[in-house]
């Protein structure tokens, strides 16, 4: 599936713009100093810097979830623990807004899970805990 998606992205990038631009992209000379938009995208998405940014973001989310677990073990109520462990910038911004508005926390966690899929599991745990009255 991933190779098909990458091939589709490559075709889309090559087919956008004017015919002259497409030809320049396909037949680019190695001595061209200015990197094209496509090569900048590829380096950002797949290069060392892109990998480093993804790793840093994963570490930030993991740290926030570990901090949440520590706050809960320390006896904080779940909503206060979420607020304290969110980080800056917050890992779960929609959830913080739902806390302030006294809204549906599991649904807000699912919204935040679009950026950080691990939060989907936290949303399920939160929903079971709030429905059954047991702690997280």
PDB file of C-alpha atoms in Angstrom, residues 4-134:
ATOM      1  CA  UNK A   4       1.340   2.799  -4.260  1.00  0.00           C
ATOM      2  CA  UNK A   5       0.839   5.947  -2.172  1.00  0.00           C
ATOM      3  CA  UNK A   6       4.420   7.062  -2.781  1.00  0.00           C
ATOM      4  CA  UNK A   7       4.045   6.431  -6.514  1.00  0.00           C
ATOM      5  CA  UNK A   8       0.823   8.457  -6.553  1.00  0.00           C
ATOM      6  CA  UNK A   9       2.537  11.337  -4.742  1.00  0.00           C
ATOM      7  CA  UNK A  10       5.439  11.230  -7.215  1.00  0.00           C
ATOM      8  CA  UNK A  11       3.053  11.310 -10.183  1.00  0.00           C
ATOM      9  CA  UNK A  12       1.070  14.148  -8.620  1.00  0.00           C
ATOM     10  CA  UNK A  13       4.217  16.166  -8.005  1.00  0.00           C
ATOM     11  CA  UNK A  14       5.485  15.592 -11.527  1.00  0.00           C
ATOM     12  CA  UNK A  15       2.153  16.382 -13.179  1.00  0.00           C
ATOM     13  CA  UNK A  16       1.416  19.662 -11.378  1.00  0.00           C
ATOM     14  CA  UNK A  17       2.287  22.928 -13.063  1.00  0.00           C
ATOM     15  CA  UNK A  18       3.091  23.886 -16.625  1.00  0.00           C
ATOM     16  CA  UNK A  19       4.550  21.462 -19.208  1.00  0.00           C
ATOM     17  CA  UNK A  20       7.839  23.389 -19.226  1.00  0.00           C
ATOM     18  CA  UNK A  21       8.140  23.053 -15.473  1.00  0.00           C
ATOM     19  CA  UNK A  22       7.399  19.329 -15.635  1.00  0.00           C
ATOM     20  CA  UNK A  23      10.110  18.871 -18.257  1.00  0.00           C
ATOM     21  CA  UNK A  24      12.570  20.846 -16.131  1.00  0.00           C
ATOM     22  CA  UNK A  25      11.715  18.597 -13.188  1.00  0.00           C
ATOM     23  CA  UNK A  26      12.189  15.389 -15.134  1.00  0.00           C
ATOM     24  CA  UNK A  27      15.309  16.515 -17.014  1.00  0.00           C
ATOM     25  CA  UNK A  28      16.911  18.618 -14.280  1.00  0.00           C
ATOM     26  CA  UNK A  29      20.640  19.141 -14.591  1.00  0.00           C
ATOM     27  CA  UNK A  30      22.776  18.133 -11.626  1.00  0.00           C
ATOM     28  CA  UNK A  31      24.521  21.508 -11.701  1.00  0.00           C
ATOM     29  CA  UNK A  32      21.301  23.388 -10.911  1.00  0.00           C
ATOM     30  CA  UNK A  33      21.908  25.146  -7.594  1.00  0.00           C
ATOM     31  CA  UNK A  34      18.314  25.964  -6.698  1.00  0.00           C
ATOM     32  CA  UNK A  35      16.500  22.947  -5.271  1.00  0.00           C
ATOM     33  CA  UNK A  36      13.052  22.387  -6.698  1.00  0.00           C
ATOM     34  CA  UNK A  37       9.920  22.380  -4.595  1.00  0.00           C
ATOM     35  CA  UNK A  38       9.642  18.629  -5.066  1.00  0.00           C
ATOM     36  CA  UNK A  39      13.163  17.927  -3.881  1.00  0.00           C
ATOM     37  CA  UNK A  40      12.673  20.165  -0.837  1.00  0.00           C
ATOM     38  CA  UNK A  41       9.474  18.243  -0.037  1.00  0.00           C
ATOM     39  CA  UNK A  42      11.217  14.899  -0.479  1.00  0.00           C
ATOM     40  CA  UNK A  43      14.112  15.909   1.738  1.00  0.00           C
ATOM     41  CA  UNK A  44      11.755  17.220   4.415  1.00  0.00           C
ATOM     42  CA  UNK A  45       9.478  14.196   4.315  1.00  0.00           C
ATOM     43  CA  UNK A  46      12.037  11.447   3.859  1.00  0.00           C
ATOM     44  CA  UNK A  47      15.393  12.976   4.695  1.00  0.00           C
ATOM     45  CA  UNK A  48      17.352  13.025   7.903  1.00  0.00           C
ATOM     46  CA  UNK A  49      15.665  16.186   9.178  1.00  0.00           C
ATOM     47  CA  UNK A  50      12.184  14.780   8.527  1.00  0.00           C
ATOM     48  CA  UNK A  51      13.030  11.577  10.354  1.00  0.00           C
ATOM     49  CA  UNK A  52      14.476  13.562  13.257  1.00  0.00           C
ATOM     50  CA  UNK A  53      11.328  15.699  13.493  1.00  0.00           C
ATOM     51  CA  UNK A  54       9.112  12.600  13.531  1.00  0.00           C
ATOM     52  CA  UNK A  55      11.270  10.980  16.218  1.00  0.00           C
ATOM     53  CA  UNK A  56      11.204  14.156  18.317  1.00  0.00           C
ATOM     54  CA  UNK A  57       7.419  14.376  18.004  1.00  0.00           C
ATOM     55  CA  UNK A  58       7.018  10.709  19.002  1.00  0.00           C
ATOM     56  CA  UNK A  59       9.260  11.281  22.026  1.00  0.00           C
ATOM     57  CA  UNK A  60       7.213  14.335  23.009  1.00  0.00           C
ATOM     58  CA  UNK A  61       3.952  12.353  22.868  1.00  0.00           C
ATOM     59  CA  UNK A  62       5.489   9.444  24.768  1.00  0.00           C
ATOM     60  CA  UNK A  63       6.772  11.811  27.455  1.00  0.00           C
ATOM     61  CA  UNK A  64       3.330  13.360  27.831  1.00  0.00           C
ATOM     62  CA  UNK A  65       1.656   9.953  28.207  1.00  0.00           C
ATOM     63  CA  UNK A  66       4.306   8.853  30.745  1.00  0.00           C
ATOM     64  CA  UNK A  67       3.775  12.116  32.644  1.00  0.00           C
ATOM     65  CA  UNK A  68       0.014  11.479  32.608  1.00  0.00           C
ATOM     66  CA  UNK A  69       0.559   8.009  34.085  1.00  0.00           C
ATOM     67  CA  UNK A  70       2.861   9.455  36.759  1.00  0.00           C
ATOM     68  CA  UNK A  71       0.313  12.119  37.706  1.00  0.00           C
ATOM     69  CA  UNK A  72      -2.422   9.488  37.981  1.00  0.00           C
ATOM     70  CA  UNK A  73      -0.189   7.265  40.133  1.00  0.00           C
ATOM     71  CA  UNK A  74       0.506  10.269  42.350  1.00  0.00           C
ATOM     72  CA  UNK A  75      -3.227  10.544  43.027  1.00  0.00           C
ATOM     73  CA  UNK A  76      -4.230  13.416  40.762  1.00  0.00           C
ATOM     74  CA  UNK A  77      -7.782  13.309  39.404  1.00  0.00           C
ATOM     75  CA  UNK A  78      -7.781  12.318  35.699  1.00  0.00           C
ATOM     76  CA  UNK A  79      -8.805  15.751  34.396  1.00  0.00           C
ATOM     77  CA  UNK A  80      -6.121  17.530  36.442  1.00  0.00           C
ATOM     78  CA  UNK A  81      -3.541  14.952  35.340  1.00  0.00           C
ATOM     79  CA  UNK A  82      -4.431  15.587  31.682  1.00  0.00           C
ATOM     80  CA  UNK A  83      -4.055  19.316  32.192  1.00  0.00           C
ATOM     81  CA  UNK A  84      -0.716  19.050  33.998  1.00  0.00           C
ATOM     82  CA  UNK A  85       0.894  16.527  31.645  1.00  0.00           C
ATOM     83  CA  UNK A  86      -0.148  18.080  28.314  1.00  0.00           C
ATOM     84  CA  UNK A  87       3.204  19.774  27.729  1.00  0.00           C
ATOM     85  CA  UNK A  88       3.962  22.980  25.889  1.00  0.00           C
ATOM     86  CA  UNK A  89       2.808  23.163  23.137  1.00  0.00           C
ATOM     87  CA  UNK A  90       0.137  20.736  24.276  1.00  0.00           C
ATOM     88  CA  UNK A  91       0.158  17.231  22.842  1.00  0.00           C
ATOM     89  CA  UNK A  92      -3.638  17.083  23.142  1.00  0.00           C
ATOM     90  CA  UNK A  93      -4.945  20.633  22.447  1.00  0.00           C
ATOM     91  CA  UNK A  94      -8.517  19.582  21.606  1.00  0.00           C
ATOM     92  CA  UNK A  95      -8.694  17.632  24.841  1.00  0.00           C
ATOM     93  CA  UNK A  96      -7.586  20.643  26.855  1.00  0.00           C
ATOM     94  CA  UNK A  97     -10.311  22.702  25.193  1.00  0.00           C
ATOM     95  CA  UNK A  98     -12.849  19.976  26.011  1.00  0.00           C
ATOM     96  CA  UNK A  99     -11.681  20.007  29.639  1.00  0.00           C
ATOM     97  CA  UNK A 100     -12.172  23.760  29.879  1.00  0.00           C
ATOM     98  CA  UNK A 101     -15.605  23.548  28.254  1.00  0.00           C
ATOM     99  CA  UNK A 102     -16.630  20.447  30.257  1.00  0.00           C
ATOM    100  CA  UNK A 103     -17.174  18.586  26.989  1.00  0.00           C
ATOM    101  CA  UNK A 104     -16.654  14.989  25.811  1.00  0.00           C
ATOM    102  CA  UNK A 105     -13.039  14.070  26.665  1.00  0.00           C
ATOM    103  CA  UNK A 106     -12.862  10.728  24.772  1.00  0.00           C
ATOM    104  CA  UNK A 107     -14.131  12.388  21.596  1.00  0.00           C
ATOM    105  CA  UNK A 108     -11.582  15.191  21.961  1.00  0.00           C
ATOM    106  CA  UNK A 109      -8.833  12.606  22.456  1.00  0.00           C
ATOM    107  CA  UNK A 110      -9.954  10.924  19.231  1.00  0.00           C
ATOM    108  CA  UNK A 111      -9.657  14.276  17.446  1.00  0.00           C
ATOM    109  CA  UNK A 112      -6.132  14.684  18.826  1.00  0.00           C
ATOM    110  CA  UNK A 113      -5.389  11.089  17.783  1.00  0.00           C
ATOM    111  CA  UNK A 114      -5.505  12.214  14.154  1.00  0.00           C
ATOM    112  CA  UNK A 115      -2.111  13.816  14.768  1.00  0.00           C
ATOM    113  CA  UNK A 116      -0.866  11.242  17.314  1.00  0.00           C
ATOM    114  CA  UNK A 117      -2.455   7.792  16.811  1.00  0.00           C
ATOM    115  CA  UNK A 118      -1.377   6.500  20.230  1.00  0.00           C
ATOM    116  CA  UNK A 119      -3.968   8.822  21.777  1.00  0.00           C
ATOM    117  CA  UNK A 120      -6.706   6.615  20.317  1.00  0.00           C
ATOM    118  CA  UNK A 121      -5.862   4.005  22.974  1.00  0.00           C
ATOM    119  CA  UNK A 122      -5.941   6.664  25.673  1.00  0.00           C
ATOM    120  CA  UNK A 123      -9.387   7.733  24.435  1.00  0.00           C
ATOM    121  CA  UNK A 124     -10.646   4.155  24.735  1.00  0.00           C
ATOM    122  CA  UNK A 125      -9.252   3.836  28.270  1.00  0.00           C
ATOM    123  CA  UNK A 126     -10.746   7.188  29.228  1.00  0.00           C
ATOM    124  CA  UNK A 127     -14.141   6.202  27.862  1.00  0.00           C
ATOM    125  CA  UNK A 128     -14.186   2.883  29.745  1.00  0.00           C
ATOM    126  CA  UNK A 129     -12.994   4.565  32.935  1.00  0.00           C
ATOM    127  CA  UNK A 130     -15.605   7.312  32.795  1.00  0.00           C
ATOM    128  CA  UNK A 131     -18.438   4.932  31.850  1.00  0.00           C
ATOM    129  CA  UNK A 132     -17.649   2.382  34.560  1.00  0.00           C
ATOM    130  CA  UNK A 133     -16.596   4.843  37.237  1.00  0.00           C
ATOM    131  CA  UNK A 134     -13.234   3.163  37.679  1.00  0.00           C
TER     132      UNK A 134
END
